[in-house]
Amino acid sequence: RRQAMSGKDSATHSKAPQQQKIDTSQISRMKLSITLLSTISCASAFSPVHHGGSRAFVTKLDAQRQPIMAGNWKMNPATEDDAIKLASDLTTLLGDETCPMDEENEFCTEVVIFPPHPFISRVKDKVEDIGITVGAQSVFFEDSGAYTGSVSTNMVKSVGCEYVLCGHSERRTLFNDDDEAINRKVKKVLDDGMRVVLCVGETREEYDLDIKNAVCAMQLSKDLFGVTKEQMKDVVIAYEPVWAIGTGLVCDAKAANEVHAYLRTVLSDLYDDDVAQSVRIQYGGSVTPESVDELMAQPEIDGCLVGGASLVAEKFGRIINFQKA
């Protein structure tokens, strides 16, 4: 079922005449592209398979993976009562093929929700009996100390979290989480016995420059540095093109599938084919009930990380109960 995929990820730039003025944004794009393309040759994880001069990215094994649907509530809803109602409403909308309803099926759909920290305990109390898993939206990589406003892995684990989001674009851009910090968080979460949803994705500028593969590969390689092959069983990757998050824009399903296939070649080079084909890769970015079926029909897309639509129980319920091809 897993088909060989092909992709192209090269950035070309025309050289301006010596006397022509180049605006600031143009210079910025050129510097960004040069930086990324110069580093890409340093990592074997980015090496494509060549066929007659074209770049083809291939997946080598035929694998079936358990679907995973996750709802990232972000800084919503407004009150604990609203959070409990949302969680309660969701428990009534699980279909027959979700793990809470069909846990003996190894390919049932896993359901995870990420409430804000103050609501985690009460939301878990509401959903745990039916089998929905709860995770934390972020953690700090130290166990304790003078880190005002932060929470540790032990804290969120003690209130029932099984997953932690790492590397979400809003954490990268609004809170300045760089790849070194994200890597430390990833390793801390895994070392403390929880699972990671690691988010990677390109900005609109990087997408327009046609360097999305290079950007995602750089993030993946840096964020997984020091993570062992054995630990990868507890890692989920979420491909979230930044320009699609919260904008209403959805990356074309086939284009998203090509990026997922490319990420598997990166994982294959970082680890091996078994890891590349067993790791689940979600798509995230304005996923809706209208777009989910086409996304989930793609062979390399194993689930969705859902933002705004996860705040409406009926919408998230429809996404969870996607129509299988």
Coordinates of N, CA and C in Angstrom, one line a residue, residues 5-10 44 46-58 60 265 269:
M5 N 7.3 7.4 -3.5 CA 6.9 8.8 -3.7 C 8.0 9.6 -4.3
S6 N 7.7 10.6 -5.0 CA 8.7 11.5 -5.6 C 8.5 12.9 -5.1
G7 N 9.6 13.6 -5.0 CA 9.5 15.1 -4.6 C 10.6 15.8 -5.1
K8 N 10.5 17.1 -5.2 CA 11.5 18.0 -5.6 C 11.7 19.1 -4.7
D9 N 12.9 19.4 -4.3 CA 13.1 20.4 -3.3 C 14.3 21.2 -3.5
S10 N 14.3 22.0 -4.6 CA 15.5 22.8 -4.9 C 15.1 24.2 -5.0
S44 N 23.7 13.2 6.1 CA 23.3 12.1 5.1 C 21.8 11.8 5.1
F46 N 19.6 13.8 4.5 CA 18.9 14.5 3.5 C 19.2 14.0 2.1
S47 N 19.9 12.9 2.0 CA 20.4 12.4 0.7 C 19.3 11.7 -0.1
P48 N 19.0 12.2 -1.3 CA 17.9 11.6 -2.1 C 18.5 10.4 -2.8
V49 N 17.5 9.6 -3.4 CA 17.9 8.5 -4.3 C 17.8 9.1 -5.7
H50 N 18.8 8.9 -6.5 CA 18.9 9.5 -7.8 C 18.5 8.5 -8.8
H51 N 17.6 9.0 -9.8 CA 17.2 8.2 -10.9 C 17.3 9.1 -12.1
G52 N 18.3 8.9 -13.0 CA 18.4 9.6 -14.2 C 18.4 11.1 -14.0
G53 N 19.1 11.6 -12.9 CA 19.2 13.0 -12.7 C 18.1 13.6 -11.9
S54 N 17.0 13.0 -11.8 CA 15.9 13.5 -11.0 C 16.0 13.0 -9.5
R55 N 15.4 13.8 -8.6 CA 15.5 13.5 -7.2 C 14.2 12.7 -6.9
A56 N 14.3 11.4 -6.5 CA 13.2 10.6 -6.1 C 13.4 10.2 -4.6
F57 N 12.3 10.4 -3.8 CA 12.4 10.0 -2.4 C 11.5 8.8 -2.3
V58 N 12.0 7.7 -1.8 CA 11.3 6.4 -1.8 C 11.1 5.9 -0.4
K60 N 10.6 2.1 1.4 CA 11.0 0.8 0.9 C 10.1 -0.3 1.4
T265 N 12.1 9.1 4.5 CA 13.5 8.8 4.0 C 14.5 9.4 5.0
D269 N 17.3 7.3 7.0 CA 18.7 7.5 7.1 C 19.2 7.8 8.5

